Short mmCIF file of C-alpha atoms in Angstrom, two decimals:
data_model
loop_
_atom_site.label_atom_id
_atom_site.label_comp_id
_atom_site.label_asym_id
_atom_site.label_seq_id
_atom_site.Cartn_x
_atom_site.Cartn_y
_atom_site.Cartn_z
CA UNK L 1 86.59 -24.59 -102.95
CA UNK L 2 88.00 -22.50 -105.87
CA UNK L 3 90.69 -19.58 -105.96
CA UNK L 4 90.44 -16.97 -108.15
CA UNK L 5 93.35 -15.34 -106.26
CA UNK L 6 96.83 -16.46 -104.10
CA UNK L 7 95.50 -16.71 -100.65
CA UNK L 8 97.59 -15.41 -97.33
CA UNK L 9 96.06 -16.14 -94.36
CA UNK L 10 97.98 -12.64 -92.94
CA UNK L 11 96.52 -10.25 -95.32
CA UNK L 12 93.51 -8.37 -93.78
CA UNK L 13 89.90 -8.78 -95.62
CA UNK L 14 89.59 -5.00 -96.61
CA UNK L 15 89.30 -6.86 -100.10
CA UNK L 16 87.47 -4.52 -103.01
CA UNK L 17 86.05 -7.40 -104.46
CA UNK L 18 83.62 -9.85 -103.14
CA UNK L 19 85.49 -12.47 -100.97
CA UNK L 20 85.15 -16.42 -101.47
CA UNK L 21 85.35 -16.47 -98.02
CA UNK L 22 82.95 -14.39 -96.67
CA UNK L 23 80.84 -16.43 -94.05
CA UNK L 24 77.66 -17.23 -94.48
CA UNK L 25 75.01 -14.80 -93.47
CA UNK L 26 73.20 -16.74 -90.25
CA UNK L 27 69.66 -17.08 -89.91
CA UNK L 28 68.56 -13.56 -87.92
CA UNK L 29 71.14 -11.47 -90.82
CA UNK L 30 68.12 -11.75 -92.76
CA UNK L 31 64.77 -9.74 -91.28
CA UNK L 32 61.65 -12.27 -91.23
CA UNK L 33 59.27 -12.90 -93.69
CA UNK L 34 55.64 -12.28 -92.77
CA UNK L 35 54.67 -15.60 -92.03
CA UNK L 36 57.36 -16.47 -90.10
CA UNK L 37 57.19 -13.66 -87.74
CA UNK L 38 53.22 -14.94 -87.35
CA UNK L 39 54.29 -18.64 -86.81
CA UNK L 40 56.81 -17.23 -84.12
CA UNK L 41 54.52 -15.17 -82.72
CA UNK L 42 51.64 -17.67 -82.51
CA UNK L 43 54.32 -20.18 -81.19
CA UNK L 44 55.57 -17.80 -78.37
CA UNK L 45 51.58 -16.86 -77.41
CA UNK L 46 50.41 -20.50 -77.34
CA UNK L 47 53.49 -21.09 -74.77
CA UNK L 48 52.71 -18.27 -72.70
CA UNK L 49 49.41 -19.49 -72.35
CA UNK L 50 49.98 -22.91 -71.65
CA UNK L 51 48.47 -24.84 -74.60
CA UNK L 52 51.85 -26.32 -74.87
CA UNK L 53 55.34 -26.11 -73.52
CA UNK L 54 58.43 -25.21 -75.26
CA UNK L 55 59.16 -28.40 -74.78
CA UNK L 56 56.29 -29.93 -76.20
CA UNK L 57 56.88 -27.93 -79.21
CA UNK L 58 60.47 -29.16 -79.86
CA UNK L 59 59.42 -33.16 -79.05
CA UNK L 60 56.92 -32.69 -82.12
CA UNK L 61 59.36 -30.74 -84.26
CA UNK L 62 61.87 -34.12 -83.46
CA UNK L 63 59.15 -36.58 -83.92
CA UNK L 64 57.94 -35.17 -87.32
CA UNK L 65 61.54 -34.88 -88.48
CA UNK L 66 61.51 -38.34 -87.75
CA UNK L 67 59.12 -38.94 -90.16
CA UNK L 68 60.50 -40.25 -93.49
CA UNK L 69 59.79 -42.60 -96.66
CA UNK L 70 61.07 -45.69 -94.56
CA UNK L 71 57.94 -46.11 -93.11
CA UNK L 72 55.92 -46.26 -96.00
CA UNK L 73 58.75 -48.55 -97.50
CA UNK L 74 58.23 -51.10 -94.24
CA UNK L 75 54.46 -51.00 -94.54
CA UNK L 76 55.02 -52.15 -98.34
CA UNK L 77 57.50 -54.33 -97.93
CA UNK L 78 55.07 -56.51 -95.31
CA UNK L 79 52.03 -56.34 -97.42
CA UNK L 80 54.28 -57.81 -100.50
CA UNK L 81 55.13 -60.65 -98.08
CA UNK L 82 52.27 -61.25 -96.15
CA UNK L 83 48.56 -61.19 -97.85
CA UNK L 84 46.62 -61.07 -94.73
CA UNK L 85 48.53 -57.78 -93.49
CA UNK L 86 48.18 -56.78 -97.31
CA UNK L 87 44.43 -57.53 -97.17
CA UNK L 88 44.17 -55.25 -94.08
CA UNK L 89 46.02 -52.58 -94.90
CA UNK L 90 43.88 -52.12 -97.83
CA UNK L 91 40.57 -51.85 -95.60
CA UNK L 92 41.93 -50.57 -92.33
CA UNK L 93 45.15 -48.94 -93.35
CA UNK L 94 45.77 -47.41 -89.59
CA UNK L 95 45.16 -50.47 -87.78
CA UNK L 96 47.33 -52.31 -89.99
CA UNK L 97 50.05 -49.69 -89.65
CA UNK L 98 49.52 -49.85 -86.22
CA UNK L 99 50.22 -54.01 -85.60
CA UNK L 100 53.99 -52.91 -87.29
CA UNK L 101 54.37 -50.04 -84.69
CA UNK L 102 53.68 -47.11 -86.91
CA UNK L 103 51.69 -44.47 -86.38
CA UNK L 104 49.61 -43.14 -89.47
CA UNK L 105 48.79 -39.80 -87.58
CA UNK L 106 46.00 -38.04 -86.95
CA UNK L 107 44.08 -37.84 -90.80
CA UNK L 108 42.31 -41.15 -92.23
CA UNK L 109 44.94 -42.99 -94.39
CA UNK L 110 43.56 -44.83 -97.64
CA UNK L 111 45.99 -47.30 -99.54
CA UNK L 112 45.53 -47.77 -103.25
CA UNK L 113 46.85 -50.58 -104.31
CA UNK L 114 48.60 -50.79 -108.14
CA UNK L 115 47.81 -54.08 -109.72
CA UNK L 116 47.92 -55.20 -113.28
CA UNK L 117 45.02 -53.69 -114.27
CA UNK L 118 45.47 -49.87 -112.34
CA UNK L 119 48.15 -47.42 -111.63
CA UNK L 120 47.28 -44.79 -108.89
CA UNK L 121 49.01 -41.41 -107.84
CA UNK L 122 48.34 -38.81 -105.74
CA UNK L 123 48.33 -34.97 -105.53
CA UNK L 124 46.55 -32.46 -103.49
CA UNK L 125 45.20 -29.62 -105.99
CA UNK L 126 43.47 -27.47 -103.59
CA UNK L 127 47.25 -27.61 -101.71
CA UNK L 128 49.73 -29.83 -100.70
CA UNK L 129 47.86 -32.44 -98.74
CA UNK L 130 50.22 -35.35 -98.47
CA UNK L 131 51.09 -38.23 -95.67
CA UNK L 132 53.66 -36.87 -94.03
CA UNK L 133 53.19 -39.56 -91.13
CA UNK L 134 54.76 -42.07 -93.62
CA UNK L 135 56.32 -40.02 -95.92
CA UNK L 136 57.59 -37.10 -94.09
CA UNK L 137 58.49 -34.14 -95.77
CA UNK L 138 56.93 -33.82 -98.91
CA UNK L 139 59.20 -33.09 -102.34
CA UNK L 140 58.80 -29.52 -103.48
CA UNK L 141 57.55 -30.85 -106.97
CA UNK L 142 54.72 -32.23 -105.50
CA UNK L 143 53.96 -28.74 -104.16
CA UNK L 144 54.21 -27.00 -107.45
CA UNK L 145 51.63 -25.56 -108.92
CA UNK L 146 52.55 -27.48 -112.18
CA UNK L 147 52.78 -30.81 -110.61
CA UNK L 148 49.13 -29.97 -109.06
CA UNK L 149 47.20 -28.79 -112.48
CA UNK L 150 49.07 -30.88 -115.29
CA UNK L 151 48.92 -34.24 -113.25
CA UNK L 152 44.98 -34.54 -113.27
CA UNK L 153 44.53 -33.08 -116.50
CA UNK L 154 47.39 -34.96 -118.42
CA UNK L 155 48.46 -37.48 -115.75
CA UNK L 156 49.91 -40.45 -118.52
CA UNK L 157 52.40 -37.07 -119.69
CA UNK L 158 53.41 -36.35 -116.45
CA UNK L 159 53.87 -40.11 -115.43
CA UNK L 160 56.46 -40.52 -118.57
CA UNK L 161 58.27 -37.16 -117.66
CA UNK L 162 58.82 -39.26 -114.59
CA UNK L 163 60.17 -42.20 -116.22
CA UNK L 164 56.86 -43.77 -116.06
CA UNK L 165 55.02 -45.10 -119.35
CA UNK L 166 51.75 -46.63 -117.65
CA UNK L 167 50.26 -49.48 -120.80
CA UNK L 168 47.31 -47.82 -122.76
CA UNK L 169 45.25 -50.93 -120.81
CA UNK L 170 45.83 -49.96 -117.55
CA UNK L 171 43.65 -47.58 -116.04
CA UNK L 172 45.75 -44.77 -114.49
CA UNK L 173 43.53 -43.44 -111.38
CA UNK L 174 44.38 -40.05 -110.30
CA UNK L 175 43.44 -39.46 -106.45
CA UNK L 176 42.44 -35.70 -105.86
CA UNK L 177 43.65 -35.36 -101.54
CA UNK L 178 40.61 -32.57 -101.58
CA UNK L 179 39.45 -32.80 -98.06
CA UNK L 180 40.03 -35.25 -95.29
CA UNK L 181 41.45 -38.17 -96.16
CA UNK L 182 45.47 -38.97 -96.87
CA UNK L 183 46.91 -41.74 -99.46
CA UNK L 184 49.60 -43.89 -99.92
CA UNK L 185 50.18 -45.99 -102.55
CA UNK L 186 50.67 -49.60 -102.32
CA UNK L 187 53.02 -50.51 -105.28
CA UNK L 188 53.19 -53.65 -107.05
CA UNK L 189 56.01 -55.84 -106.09
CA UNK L 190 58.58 -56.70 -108.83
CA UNK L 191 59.41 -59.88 -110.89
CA UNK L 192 62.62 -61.62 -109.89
CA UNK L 193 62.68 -60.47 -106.02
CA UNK L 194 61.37 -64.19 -105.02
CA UNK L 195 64.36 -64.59 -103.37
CA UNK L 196 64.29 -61.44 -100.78
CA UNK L 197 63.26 -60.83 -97.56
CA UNK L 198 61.38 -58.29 -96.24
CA UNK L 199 64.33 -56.36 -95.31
CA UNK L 200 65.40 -56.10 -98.63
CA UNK L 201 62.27 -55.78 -100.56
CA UNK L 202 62.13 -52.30 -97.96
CA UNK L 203 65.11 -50.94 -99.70
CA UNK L 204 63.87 -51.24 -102.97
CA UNK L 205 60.95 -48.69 -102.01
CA UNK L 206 61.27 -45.22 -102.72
CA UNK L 207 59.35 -42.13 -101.62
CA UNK L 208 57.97 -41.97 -105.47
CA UNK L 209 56.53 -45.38 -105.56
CA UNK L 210 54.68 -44.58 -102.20
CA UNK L 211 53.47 -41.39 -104.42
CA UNK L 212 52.66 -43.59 -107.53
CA UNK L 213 54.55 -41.13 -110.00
CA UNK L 214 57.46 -44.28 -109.97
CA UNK L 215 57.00 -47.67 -110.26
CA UNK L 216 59.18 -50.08 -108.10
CA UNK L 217 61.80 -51.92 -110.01
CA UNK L 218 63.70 -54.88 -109.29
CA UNK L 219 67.39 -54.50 -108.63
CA UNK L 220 69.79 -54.45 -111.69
CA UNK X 1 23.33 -39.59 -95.22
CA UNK X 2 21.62 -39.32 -98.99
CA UNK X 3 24.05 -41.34 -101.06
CA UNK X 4 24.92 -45.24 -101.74
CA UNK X 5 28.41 -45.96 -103.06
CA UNK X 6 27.77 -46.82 -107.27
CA UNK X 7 25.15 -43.73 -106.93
CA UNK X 8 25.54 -41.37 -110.03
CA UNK X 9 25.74 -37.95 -108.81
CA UNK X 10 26.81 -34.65 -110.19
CA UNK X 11 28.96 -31.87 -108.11
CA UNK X 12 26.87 -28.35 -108.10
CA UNK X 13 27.78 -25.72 -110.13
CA UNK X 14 28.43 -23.06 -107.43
CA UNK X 15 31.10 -20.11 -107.09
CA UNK X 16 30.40 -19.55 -103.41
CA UNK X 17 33.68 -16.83 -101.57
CA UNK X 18 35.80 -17.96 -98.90
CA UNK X 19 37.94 -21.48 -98.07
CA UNK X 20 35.79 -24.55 -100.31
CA UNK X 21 37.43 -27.37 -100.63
CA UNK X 22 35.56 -28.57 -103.87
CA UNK X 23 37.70 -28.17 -106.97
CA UNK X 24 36.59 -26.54 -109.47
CA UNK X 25 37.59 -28.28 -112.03
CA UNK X 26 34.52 -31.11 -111.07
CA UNK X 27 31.68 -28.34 -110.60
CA UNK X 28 28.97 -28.72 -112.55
CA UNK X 29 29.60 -32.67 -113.80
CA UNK X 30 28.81 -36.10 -112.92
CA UNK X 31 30.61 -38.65 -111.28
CA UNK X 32 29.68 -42.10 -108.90
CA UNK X 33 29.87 -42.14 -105.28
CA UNK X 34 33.38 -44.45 -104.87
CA UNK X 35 33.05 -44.95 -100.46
CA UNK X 36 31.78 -43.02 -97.91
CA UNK X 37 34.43 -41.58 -95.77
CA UNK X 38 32.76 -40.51 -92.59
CA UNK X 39 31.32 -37.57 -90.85
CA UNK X 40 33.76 -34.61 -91.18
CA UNK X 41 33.30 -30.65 -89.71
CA UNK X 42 32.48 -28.47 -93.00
CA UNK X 43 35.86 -27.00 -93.47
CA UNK X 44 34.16 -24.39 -94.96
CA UNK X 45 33.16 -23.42 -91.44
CA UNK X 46 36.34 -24.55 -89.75
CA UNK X 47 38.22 -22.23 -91.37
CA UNK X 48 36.58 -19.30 -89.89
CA UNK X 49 36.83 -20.62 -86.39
CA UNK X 50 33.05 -21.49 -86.36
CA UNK X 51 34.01 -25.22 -84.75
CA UNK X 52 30.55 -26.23 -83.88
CA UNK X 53 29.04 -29.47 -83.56
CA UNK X 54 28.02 -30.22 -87.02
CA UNK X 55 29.38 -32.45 -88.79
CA UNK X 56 28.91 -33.27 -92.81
CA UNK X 57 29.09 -36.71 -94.92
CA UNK X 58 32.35 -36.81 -96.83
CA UNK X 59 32.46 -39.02 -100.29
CA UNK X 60 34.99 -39.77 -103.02
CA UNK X 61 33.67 -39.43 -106.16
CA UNK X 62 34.75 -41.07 -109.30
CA UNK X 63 34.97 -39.29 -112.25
CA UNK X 64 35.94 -40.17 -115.85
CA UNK X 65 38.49 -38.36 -117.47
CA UNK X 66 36.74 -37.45 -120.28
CA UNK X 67 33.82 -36.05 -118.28
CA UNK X 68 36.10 -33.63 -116.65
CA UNK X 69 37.84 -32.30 -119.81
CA UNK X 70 36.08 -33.64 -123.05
CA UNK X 71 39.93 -33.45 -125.16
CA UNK X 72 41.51 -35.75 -122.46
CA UNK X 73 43.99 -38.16 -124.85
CA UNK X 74 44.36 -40.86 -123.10
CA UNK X 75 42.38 -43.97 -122.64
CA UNK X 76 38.63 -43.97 -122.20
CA UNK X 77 38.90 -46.18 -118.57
CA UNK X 78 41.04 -43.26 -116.96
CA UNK X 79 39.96 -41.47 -113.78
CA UNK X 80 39.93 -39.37 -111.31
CA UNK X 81 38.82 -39.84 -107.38
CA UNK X 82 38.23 -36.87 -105.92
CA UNK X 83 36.84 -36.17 -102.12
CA UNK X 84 33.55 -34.23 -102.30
CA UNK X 85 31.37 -33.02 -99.08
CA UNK X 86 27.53 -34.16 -99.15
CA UNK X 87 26.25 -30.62 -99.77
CA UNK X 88 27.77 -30.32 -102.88
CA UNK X 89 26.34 -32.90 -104.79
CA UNK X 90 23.00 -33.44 -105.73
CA UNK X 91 21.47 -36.39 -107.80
CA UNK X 92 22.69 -36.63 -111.52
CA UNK X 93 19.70 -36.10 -114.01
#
């Protein structure tokens, strides 16, 4: 915390300059934007008519929270160490998810798998369609209108602003989340991690691998 | 349901208002059917509240990316799969 003036804790705060310690403003200091008011609104009417509980409401908000990229990195650590799970996933991604304990929610869930000879990211034009089941929250880049237009148009650009330069013999498959279906990507596993477990090979997989705009290294 | 997978087939060129979930960036060009995802409600009904009981063939579609812009600069073998509902694609000439 910086001072930009001697500090006594007895002078009074009639200060004519803005003060370093002013609190922070809490949430209802600040009137509602449009859509929240709806969401609140729609919230409090679905309660009162008893689509749902309050309760109900909170358990999802929990369980969603819940939600994050070590899931995805569990999924891919077990298909890098065992082919029939891999070979599974790849066909019947939910039921495969499922045999781990992990739900894949309520959308179809396709895994593309990177090999050799493809690379494969996602992005949802239309929106922001993303796996949130696995993933949880998804980055605001993805979001971004920028993100969304320059990735299927120029996606071997955007992959190097990322850190990723994808070989001019690779294919580099873009997949458009349009409509129904959600993706994951499966990425490839890396030289020199003979030696882990699946434990480990979980923490060396990131929420941008799962996306495919990383790819996964080994560690240093 | 009037496509195979490996069928060419080319997105209609339509500007129809209201919630589509075809981009537009395929309208009007060719692609090849990748899977068939399933039966899906149109969401261009769902998002009017008009629930219903019909249900429409869902694809993913396959499309080079030099078909979908002609100055793309990278390799010839790039793509781009894109989910596309059955009534808006027709057979490619």
């Amino acid at each position: 915390m910086s001072h930009d003036h001697p500090h006594h804790h007895d002078h009074d705060h009639d200060h004519d300059h803005p003060d370093p310690h002013a609190p922070r403003k809490d949430l209802e200091d600040t009137p509602p934007t449009y859509h929240q008011a709806l969401a609140d609104a729609v919230a409090e009417l679905l309660i009162e008519k008893g689509v749902f509980t309050g309760g109900d409401l909170r358990n999802t908000i929990e369980y969603m929270q819940g939600r994050t990229p070590e899931l995805g990195a569990k999924i891919t650590a077990r298909a890098w160490v065992d082919p029939a799970f891999k070979a599974k996933l790849l066909t019947n991604a939910k039921e495969a998810a499922a045999e781990i304990g992990i739900d894949t929610g309520p959308a179809p869930l396709l895994v593309m798998e990177n090999t050799p000879d493809v690379h494969n990211v996602i992005v949802c034009t239309l929106c922001s369609c993303y796996p949130v089941f696995l993933l949880g929250k998804s980055p605001d880049w993805y979001k971004s209108r920028e993100y969304r237009s320059r990735v299927v148009r120029d996606p071997r650009t955007v992959l190097s602003e990322f850190g990723t330069d994808i070989a001019p013999q690779r294919e580099v498959r873009v997949h458009d989340s349009t409509a129904d279906m959600r993706y994951m990507i499966l990425p490839m596993r890396p030289e020199g991690t003979d030696g882990m477990d699946e434990t480990q090979l979980a923490q060396l997989v990131t929420r941008d691998s799962l996306i495919g705009v990383i790819e996964v290294s080994a560690p240093a | 349901m009037r496509f195979s997978v490996g069928d060419e087939v080319r997105v209609r060129w339509a500007t129809p208002p209201g919630h589509v979930r075809t981009p537009y960036y395929c309208r009007g060009l060719s692609g090849r059917i990748e899977r068939i995802c399933g039966q899906f409600h149109n969401p261009e009904e769902l998002a009017y509240g008009r629930t219903g009981d019909t249900v429409v063939t869902l694809y993913r579609v396959r499309f080079q990316q030099k078909t979908l812009w002609p100055d793309y600069t990278g390799p010839e073998k790039d793509t781009v799969d894109i989910e596309v509902f059955e009534h808006w694609l027709e057979t490619a000439q």
